[in-house]
Coordinates of C-alpha atoms and ligand atoms in Angstrom, one line a residue:
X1 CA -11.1 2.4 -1.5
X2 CA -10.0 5.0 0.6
X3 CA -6.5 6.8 0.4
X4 CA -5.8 8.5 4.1
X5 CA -2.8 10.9 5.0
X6 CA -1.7 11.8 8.2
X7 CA 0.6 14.8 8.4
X8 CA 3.2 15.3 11.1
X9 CA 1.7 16.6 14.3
X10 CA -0.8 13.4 13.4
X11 CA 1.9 11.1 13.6
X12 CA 4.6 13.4 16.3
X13 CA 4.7 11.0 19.0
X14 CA 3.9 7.6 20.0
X15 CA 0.6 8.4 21.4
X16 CA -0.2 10.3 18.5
X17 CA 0.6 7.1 15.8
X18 CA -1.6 5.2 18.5
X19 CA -4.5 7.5 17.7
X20 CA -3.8 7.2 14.1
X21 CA -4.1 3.9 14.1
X22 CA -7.3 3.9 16.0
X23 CA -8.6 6.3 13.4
X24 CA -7.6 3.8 10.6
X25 CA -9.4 1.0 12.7
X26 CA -12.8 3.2 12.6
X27 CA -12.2 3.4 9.1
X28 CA -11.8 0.0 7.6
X29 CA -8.8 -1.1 5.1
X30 CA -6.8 1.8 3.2
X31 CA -4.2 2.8 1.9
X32 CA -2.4 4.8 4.3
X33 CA 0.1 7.7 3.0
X34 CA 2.2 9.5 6.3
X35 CA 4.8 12.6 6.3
X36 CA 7.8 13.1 8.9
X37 CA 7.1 13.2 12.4
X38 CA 6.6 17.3 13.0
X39 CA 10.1 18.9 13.0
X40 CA 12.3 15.8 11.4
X41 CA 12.5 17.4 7.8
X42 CA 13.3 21.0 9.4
X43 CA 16.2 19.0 11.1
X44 CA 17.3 16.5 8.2
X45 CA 17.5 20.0 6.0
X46 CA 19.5 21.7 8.0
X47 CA 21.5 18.8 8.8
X48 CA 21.9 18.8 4.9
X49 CA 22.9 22.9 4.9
X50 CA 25.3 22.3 7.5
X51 CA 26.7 19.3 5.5
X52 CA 27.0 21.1 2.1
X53 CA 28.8 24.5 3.9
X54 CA 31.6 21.9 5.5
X55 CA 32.9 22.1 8.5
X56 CA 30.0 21.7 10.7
X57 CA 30.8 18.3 12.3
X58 CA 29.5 19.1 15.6
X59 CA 26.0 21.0 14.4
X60 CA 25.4 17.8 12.4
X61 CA 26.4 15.1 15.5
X62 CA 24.3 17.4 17.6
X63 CA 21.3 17.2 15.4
X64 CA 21.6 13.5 14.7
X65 CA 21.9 13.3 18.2
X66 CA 18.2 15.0 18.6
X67 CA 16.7 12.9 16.3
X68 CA 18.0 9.5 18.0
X69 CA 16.8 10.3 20.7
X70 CA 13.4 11.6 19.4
X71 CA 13.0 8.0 17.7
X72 CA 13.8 6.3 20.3
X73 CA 11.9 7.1 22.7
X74 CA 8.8 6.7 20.1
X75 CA 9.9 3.3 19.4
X76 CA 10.3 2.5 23.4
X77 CA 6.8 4.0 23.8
X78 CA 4.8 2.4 21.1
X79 CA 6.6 -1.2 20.2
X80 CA 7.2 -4.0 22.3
X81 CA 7.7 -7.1 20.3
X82 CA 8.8 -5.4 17.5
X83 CA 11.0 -3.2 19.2
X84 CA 14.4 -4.5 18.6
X85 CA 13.5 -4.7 14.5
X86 CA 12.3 -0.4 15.2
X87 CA 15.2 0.5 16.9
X88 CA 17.3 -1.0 14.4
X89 CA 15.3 0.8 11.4
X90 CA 16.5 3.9 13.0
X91 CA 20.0 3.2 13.7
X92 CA 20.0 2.2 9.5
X93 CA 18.2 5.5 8.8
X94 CA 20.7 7.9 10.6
X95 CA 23.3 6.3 9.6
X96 CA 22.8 6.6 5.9
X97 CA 21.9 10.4 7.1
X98 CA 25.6 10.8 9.2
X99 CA 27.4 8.9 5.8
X100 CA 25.3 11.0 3.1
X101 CA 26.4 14.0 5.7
X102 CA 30.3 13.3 6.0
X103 CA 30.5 12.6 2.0
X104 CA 28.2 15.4 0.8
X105 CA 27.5 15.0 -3.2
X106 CA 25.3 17.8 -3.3
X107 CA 21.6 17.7 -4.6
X108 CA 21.8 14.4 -4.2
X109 CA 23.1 14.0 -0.5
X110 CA 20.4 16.4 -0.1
X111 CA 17.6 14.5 -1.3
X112 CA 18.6 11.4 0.8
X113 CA 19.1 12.8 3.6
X114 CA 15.8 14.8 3.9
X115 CA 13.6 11.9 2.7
X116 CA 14.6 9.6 5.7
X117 CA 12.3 11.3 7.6
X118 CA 9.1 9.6 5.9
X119 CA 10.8 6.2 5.5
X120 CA 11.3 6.5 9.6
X121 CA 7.6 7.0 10.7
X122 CA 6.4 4.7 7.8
X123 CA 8.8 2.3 8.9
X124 CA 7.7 2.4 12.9
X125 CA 3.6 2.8 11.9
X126 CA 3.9 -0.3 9.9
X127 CA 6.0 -2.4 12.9
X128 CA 3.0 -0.6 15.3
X129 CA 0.0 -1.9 12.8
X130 CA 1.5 -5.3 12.3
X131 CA 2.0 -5.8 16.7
X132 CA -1.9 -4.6 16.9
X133 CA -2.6 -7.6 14.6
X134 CA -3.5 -5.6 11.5
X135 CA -2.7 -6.6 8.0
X136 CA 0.2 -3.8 7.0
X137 CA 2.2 -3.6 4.2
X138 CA 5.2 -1.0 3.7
X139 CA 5.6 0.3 0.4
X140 CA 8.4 1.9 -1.0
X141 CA 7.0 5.7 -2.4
X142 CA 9.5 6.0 -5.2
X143 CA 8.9 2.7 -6.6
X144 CA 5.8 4.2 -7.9
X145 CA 5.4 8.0 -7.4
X146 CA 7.4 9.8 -10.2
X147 CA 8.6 13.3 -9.3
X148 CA 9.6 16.4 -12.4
X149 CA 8.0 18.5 -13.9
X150 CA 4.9 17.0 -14.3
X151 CA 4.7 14.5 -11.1
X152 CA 2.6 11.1 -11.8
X153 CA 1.6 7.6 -10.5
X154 CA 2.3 4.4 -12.1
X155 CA -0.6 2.8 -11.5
X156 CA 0.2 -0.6 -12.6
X157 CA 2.8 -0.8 -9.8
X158 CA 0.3 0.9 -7.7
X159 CA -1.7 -2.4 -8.4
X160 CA -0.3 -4.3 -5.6
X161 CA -0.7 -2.0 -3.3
X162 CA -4.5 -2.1 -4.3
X163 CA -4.4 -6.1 -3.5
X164 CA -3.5 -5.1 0.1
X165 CA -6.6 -3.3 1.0
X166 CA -8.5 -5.4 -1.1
X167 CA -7.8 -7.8 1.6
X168 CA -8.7 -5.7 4.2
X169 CA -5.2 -4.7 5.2
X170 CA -3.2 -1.2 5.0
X171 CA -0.9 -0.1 2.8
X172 CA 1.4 1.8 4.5
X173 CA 3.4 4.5 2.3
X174 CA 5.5 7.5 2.4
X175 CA 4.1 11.2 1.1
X176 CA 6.7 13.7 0.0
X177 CA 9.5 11.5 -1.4
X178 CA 9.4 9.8 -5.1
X179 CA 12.0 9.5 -7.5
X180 CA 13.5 12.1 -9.6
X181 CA 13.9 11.8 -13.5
X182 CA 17.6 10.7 -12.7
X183 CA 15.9 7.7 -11.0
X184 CA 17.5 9.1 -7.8
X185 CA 15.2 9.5 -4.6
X186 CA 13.7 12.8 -4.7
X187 CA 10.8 14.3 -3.3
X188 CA 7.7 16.8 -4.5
X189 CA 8.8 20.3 -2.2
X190 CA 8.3 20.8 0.8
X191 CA 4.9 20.2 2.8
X192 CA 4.4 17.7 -0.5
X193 CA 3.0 14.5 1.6
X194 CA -0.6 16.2 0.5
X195 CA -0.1 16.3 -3.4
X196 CA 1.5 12.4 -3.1
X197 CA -2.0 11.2 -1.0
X198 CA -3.7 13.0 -4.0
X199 CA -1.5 11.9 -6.3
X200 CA -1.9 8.1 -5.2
X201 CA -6.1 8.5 -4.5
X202 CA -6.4 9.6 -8.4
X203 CA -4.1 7.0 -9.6
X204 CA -5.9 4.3 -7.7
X205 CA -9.6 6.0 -8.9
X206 CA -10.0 6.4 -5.0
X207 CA -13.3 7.1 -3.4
X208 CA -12.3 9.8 -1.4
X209 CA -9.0 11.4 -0.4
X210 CA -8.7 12.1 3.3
X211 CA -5.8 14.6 4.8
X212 CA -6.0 14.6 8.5
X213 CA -4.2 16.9 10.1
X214 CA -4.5 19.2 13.6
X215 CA -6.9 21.6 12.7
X216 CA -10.8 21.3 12.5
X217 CA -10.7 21.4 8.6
X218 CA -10.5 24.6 6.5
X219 CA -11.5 27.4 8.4
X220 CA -13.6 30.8 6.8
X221 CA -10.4 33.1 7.5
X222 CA -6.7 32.9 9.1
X223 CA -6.7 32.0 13.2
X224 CA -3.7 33.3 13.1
X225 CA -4.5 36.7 12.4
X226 CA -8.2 36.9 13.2
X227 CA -10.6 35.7 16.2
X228 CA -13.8 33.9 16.1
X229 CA -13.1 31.8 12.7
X230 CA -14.6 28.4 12.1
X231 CA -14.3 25.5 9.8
X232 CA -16.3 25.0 7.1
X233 CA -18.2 22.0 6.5
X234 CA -18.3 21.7 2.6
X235 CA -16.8 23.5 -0.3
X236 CA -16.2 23.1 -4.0
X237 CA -12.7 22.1 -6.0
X238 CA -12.1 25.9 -7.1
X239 CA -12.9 27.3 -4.3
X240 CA -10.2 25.0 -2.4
X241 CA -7.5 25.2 -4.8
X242 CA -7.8 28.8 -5.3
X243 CA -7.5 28.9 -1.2
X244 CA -5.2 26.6 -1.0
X245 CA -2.8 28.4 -3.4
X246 CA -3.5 32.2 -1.8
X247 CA -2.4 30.9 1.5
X248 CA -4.7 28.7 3.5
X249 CA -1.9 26.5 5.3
X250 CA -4.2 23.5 5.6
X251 CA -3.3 22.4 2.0
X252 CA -0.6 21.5 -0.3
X253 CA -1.8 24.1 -3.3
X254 CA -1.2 21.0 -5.9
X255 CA -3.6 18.8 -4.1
X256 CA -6.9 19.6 -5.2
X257 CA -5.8 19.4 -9.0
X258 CA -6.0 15.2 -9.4
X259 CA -8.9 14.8 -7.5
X260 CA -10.5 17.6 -9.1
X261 CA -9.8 15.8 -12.5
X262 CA -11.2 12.2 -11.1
X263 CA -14.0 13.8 -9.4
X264 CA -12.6 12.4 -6.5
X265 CA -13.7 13.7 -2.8
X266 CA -11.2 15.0 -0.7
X267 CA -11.8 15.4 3.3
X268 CA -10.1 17.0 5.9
X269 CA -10.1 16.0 9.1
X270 CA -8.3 16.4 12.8
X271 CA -6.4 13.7 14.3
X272 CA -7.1 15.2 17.4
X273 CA -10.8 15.3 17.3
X274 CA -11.5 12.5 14.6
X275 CA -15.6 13.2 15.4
X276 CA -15.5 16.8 14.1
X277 CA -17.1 16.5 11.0
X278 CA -14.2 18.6 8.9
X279 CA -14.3 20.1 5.5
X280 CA -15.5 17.8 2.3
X281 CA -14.3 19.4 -0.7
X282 CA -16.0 18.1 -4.0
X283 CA -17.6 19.5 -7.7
X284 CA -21.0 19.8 -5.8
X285 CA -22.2 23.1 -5.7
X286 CA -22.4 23.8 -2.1
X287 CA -24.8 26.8 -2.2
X288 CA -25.5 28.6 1.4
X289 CA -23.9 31.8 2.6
X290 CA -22.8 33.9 -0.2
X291 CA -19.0 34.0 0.8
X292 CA -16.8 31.1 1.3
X293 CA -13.5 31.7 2.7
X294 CA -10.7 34.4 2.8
X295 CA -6.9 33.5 2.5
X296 CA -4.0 36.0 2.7
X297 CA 0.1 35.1 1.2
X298 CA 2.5 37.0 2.1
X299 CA 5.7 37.6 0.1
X300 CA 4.1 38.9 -2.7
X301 CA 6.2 41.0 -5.3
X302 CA 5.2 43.7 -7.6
X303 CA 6.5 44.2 -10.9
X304 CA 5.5 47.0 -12.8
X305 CA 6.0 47.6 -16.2
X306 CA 5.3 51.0 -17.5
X307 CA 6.3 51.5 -21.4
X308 CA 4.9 53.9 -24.4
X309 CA 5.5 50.8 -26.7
X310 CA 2.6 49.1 -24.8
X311 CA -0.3 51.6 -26.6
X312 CA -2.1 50.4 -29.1
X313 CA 0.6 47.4 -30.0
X314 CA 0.3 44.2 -29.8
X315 CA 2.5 41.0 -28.9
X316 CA 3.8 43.5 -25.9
X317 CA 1.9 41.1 -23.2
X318 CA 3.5 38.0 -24.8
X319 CA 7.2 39.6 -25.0
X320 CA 6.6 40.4 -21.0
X321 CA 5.5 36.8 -20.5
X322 CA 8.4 35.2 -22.1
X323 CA 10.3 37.0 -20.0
X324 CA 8.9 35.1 -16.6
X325 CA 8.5 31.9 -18.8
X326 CA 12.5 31.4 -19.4
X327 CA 13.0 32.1 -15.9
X328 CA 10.4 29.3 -14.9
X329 CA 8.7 32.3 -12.4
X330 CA 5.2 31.8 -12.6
X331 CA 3.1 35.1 -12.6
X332 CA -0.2 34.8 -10.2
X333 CA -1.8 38.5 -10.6
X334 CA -2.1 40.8 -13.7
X335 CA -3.3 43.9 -14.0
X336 CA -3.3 46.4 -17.2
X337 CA -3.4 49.9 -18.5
X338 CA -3.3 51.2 -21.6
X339 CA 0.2 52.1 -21.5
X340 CA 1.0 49.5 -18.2
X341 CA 1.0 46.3 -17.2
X342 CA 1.3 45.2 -13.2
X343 CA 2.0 41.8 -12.1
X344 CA 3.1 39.6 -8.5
X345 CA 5.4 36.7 -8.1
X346 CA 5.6 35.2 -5.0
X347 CA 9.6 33.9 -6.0
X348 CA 12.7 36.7 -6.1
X349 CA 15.0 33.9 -6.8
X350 CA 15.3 34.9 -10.6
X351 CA 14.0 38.7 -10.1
X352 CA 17.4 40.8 -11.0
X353 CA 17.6 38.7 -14.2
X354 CA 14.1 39.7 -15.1
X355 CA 13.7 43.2 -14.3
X356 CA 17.1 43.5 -16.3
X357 CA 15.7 42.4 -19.5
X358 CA 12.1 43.9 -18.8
X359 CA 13.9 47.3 -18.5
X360 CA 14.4 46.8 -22.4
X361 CA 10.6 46.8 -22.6
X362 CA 10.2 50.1 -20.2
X363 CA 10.4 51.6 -17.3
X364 CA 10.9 48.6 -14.5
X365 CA 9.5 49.2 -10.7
X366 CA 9.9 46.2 -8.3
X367 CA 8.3 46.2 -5.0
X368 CA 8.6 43.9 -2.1
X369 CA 6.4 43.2 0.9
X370 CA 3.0 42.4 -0.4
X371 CA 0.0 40.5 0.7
X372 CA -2.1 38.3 -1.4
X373 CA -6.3 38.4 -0.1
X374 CA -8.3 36.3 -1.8
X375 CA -12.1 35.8 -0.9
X376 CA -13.7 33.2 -2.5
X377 CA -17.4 32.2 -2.6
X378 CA -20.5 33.2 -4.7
X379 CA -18.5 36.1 -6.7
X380 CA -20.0 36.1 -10.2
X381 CA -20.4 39.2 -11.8
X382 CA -23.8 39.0 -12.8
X383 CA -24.8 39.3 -9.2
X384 CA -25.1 42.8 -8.3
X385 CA -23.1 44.7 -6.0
X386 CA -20.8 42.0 -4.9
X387 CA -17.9 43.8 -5.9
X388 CA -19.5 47.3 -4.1
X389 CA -20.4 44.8 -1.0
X390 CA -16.5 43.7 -1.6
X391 CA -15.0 46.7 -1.5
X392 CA -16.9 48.4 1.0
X393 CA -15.6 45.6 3.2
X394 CA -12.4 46.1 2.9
X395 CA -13.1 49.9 4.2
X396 CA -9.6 52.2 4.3
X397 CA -7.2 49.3 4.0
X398 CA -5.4 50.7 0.6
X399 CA -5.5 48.3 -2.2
X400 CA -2.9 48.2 -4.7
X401 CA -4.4 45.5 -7.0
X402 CA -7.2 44.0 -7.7
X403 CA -8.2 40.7 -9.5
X404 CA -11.6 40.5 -10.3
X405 CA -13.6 38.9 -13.1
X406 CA -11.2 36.3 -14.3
X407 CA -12.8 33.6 -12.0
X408 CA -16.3 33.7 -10.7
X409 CA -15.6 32.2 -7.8
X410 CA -12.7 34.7 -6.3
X411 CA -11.9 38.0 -6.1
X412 CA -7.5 38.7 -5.3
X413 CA -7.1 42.0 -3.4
X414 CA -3.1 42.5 -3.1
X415 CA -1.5 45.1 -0.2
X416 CA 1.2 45.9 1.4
X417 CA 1.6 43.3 4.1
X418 CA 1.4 45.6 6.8
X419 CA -2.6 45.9 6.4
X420 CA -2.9 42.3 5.6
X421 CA -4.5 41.6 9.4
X422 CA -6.6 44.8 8.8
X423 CA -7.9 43.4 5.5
X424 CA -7.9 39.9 6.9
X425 CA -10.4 41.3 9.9
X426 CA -12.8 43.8 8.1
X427 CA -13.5 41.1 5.4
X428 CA -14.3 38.9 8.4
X429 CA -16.3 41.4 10.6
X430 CA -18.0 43.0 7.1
X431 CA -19.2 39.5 4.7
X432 CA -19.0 36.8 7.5
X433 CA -20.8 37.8 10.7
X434 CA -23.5 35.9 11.7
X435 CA -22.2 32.7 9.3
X436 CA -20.5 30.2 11.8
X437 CA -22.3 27.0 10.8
Ligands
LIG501 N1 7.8 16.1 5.7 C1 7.7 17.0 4.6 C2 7.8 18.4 5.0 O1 7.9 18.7 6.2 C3 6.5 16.8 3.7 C4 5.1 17.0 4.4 O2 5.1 17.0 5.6 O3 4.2 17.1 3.7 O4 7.8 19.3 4.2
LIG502 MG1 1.2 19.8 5.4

């Protein structure tokens, strides 16, 4: 069995379900897992900002306004039998968004309001699939994804959805949204749609987990900041989640985690070029070219802890630790001296309460405007000269931390985010010319 998930720009217009469900005819029964149409969540949040300032009638009519007349149109374009049941799917949809809107309860207006958006396109794919003459069933997300701190499937209730595609239908269900430990609808953050087709594909002991989206599959560094990249036909778990989490927009970081622990496949592919063969990500060893991929995240912190209590004592790392652990900021790159210790967070929500109490430790420097690199491939430390060969790469770009040795797959170079591209580029130009497969 097969768990597919389309992202937004896969399903952002009529013609663009169309293709989907093409796609889904190539590829035989499924279960079928779709996010917003691109831009409805951006809308339905701020709909939900403008809602819990007060006040903001008009900005709220005026977006609900937007987004009738976005479905509508899709539902003219793609439904004709179907299309009085679709329009009226909509009407129900913004109109729990307007209500939820006018009497704002806070977190939990919030969460209703921005999960209508995958209830809408699952809704109006299912009514499509059903007037092609395809077996579809809808299923409700939050019935069976549970959200918190540790976010899991039920897979007995998952078991019916299994039936479906047994039978050689689709089941048709929402990513991002689930339900909350309150039992209230909630959803897994934002760009989450990812993590629930993994989610779902793990639970169900999948054969492979496919994410299509509008890119060619992962690509060996950022278009967006460097020319002449390409995609990469195969990689390993590690190597994607480590990616995945320094930047590489093509994933949810969470993904990779519950397919890595079911040995499950996961492939991504373009929606608007379904023959491209993509990226398959699995525990093979891939072997080839000696680097992979290069990521960069920007946002980065530095907090730097200098302190004359740190030499030759121990328990000083743990006290520093505790400190990021009650403020539930998690800590991605560490660096130590004898008398100081260096690390990044990529959250300032909670930063003035921890540099207050670190400053009992030491002296406390804080420093925004950072860049995460990470390069990932064949970086074991056995191998001679990779870190020289890295290094020399990154030529004059000045590095302020390095990660290297922890993993022996990655090496984490963090500066100021004004070289990022610089970095980004001579990596490129240095470790990966002549590679495009
Ligand atoms: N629609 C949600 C978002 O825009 C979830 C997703 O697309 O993955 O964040
Ligand atoms: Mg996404």
């Amino acid at each position: 069995m097969k768990v597919l998930k389309f992202g937004g720009t896969s399903v952002g217009s009529a013609a663009h379900m169309r293709r989907v469900a093409d796609i889904l005819v190539r590829e035989g029964a499924g279960v079928v897992v779709l996010s917003a149409m691109s831009g409805t969540t951006d809308a339905l949040q701020r709909i939900a900002s403008f809602a819990s300032a007060g006040g903001c009638d008009r900005e709220v009519a005026l977006l609900l306004a937007g987004l009738k007349r976005k479905y509508m149109r899709c539902v003219e374009e793609l439904l004709v039998g179907r299309r009085e049941e679709a329009s009226r799917a909509v009407e129900c949809a913004l109109a729990r968004v307007a209500s939820q809107a006018a009497s704002y309860a806070g977190e939990v207006s919030q969460r209703v309001i921005i999960a209508q958006g995958e209830l809408l396109t699952t809704a109006l794919f299912t009514l499509y699939l059903r007037e092609r003459g395809c077996r579809a069933e809808l299923l409700h997300a939050p019935a069976f994804v549970h959200g918190g701190e540790e976010a899991r499937v039920d897979a007995v209730r998952l078991r019916s959805l299994a039936e479906v595609v047994a039978d050689g239908g689709y089941a048709v269900t929402q990513g991002f949204i689930c339900s909350g430990p309150d039992g209230m609808i909630d959803n897994l953050g934002r760009g989450g749609s990812d993590y629930s087709a993994a989610l779902i594909g793990a639970a169900l002991g999948a054969d492979e987990v496919q994410i299509w989206t509008d890119i060619d599959g992962m690509h060996n560094n950022d278009p967006r900041y460097v020319e002449g990249t390409f995609p990469i036909r195969r990689m390993h778990f590690d190597e994607a989640a480590e990616l995945a989490y320094f930047g590489a927009k093509i994933l949810h970081p969470s993904t990779i985690q519950p397919c890595r622990e079911r040995g499950i496949p996961v492939l991504l592919k373009n929606s608007m070029a379904p023959d491209a063969p993509g990226t398959l990500i699995s525990g093979e060893e891939v072997g080839g070219p000696r680097y992979r991929a290069v990521a960069a995240k920007d946002g980065i912190t530095v907090v730097r802890i200098c302190s004359a209590r740190m030499l030759m004592a121990y328990g000083f790392l743990r006290r520093v630790f505790e400190i990021f652990e009650r403020y539930r900021t998690p800590i991605d790159m560490i660096a130590t001296s004898e008398v100081a210790v260096s690390l990044t967070v990529d959250s300032d929500c909670r930063l003035t309460e921890i540099a207050a109490e670190l400053a009992l430790l030491g002296t406390v420097e804080v420093e925004t405007g950072n860049s995460i690199v990470c390069l990932v491939g064949e970086l074991e430390h056995a191998r001679q000269g990779r870190a020289r060969e890295v290094m020399e790469a990154a030529g004059d770009v000045p590095l302020k931390m390095i990660s290297y040795g922890a993993s022996r797959r990655s090496i984490a170079l963090l500066t100021d985010t004004r070289y990022r591209t610089r970095l980004l580029r001579n990596l490129n130009e240095k470790l990966f010319a002549g590679y495009a497969e």
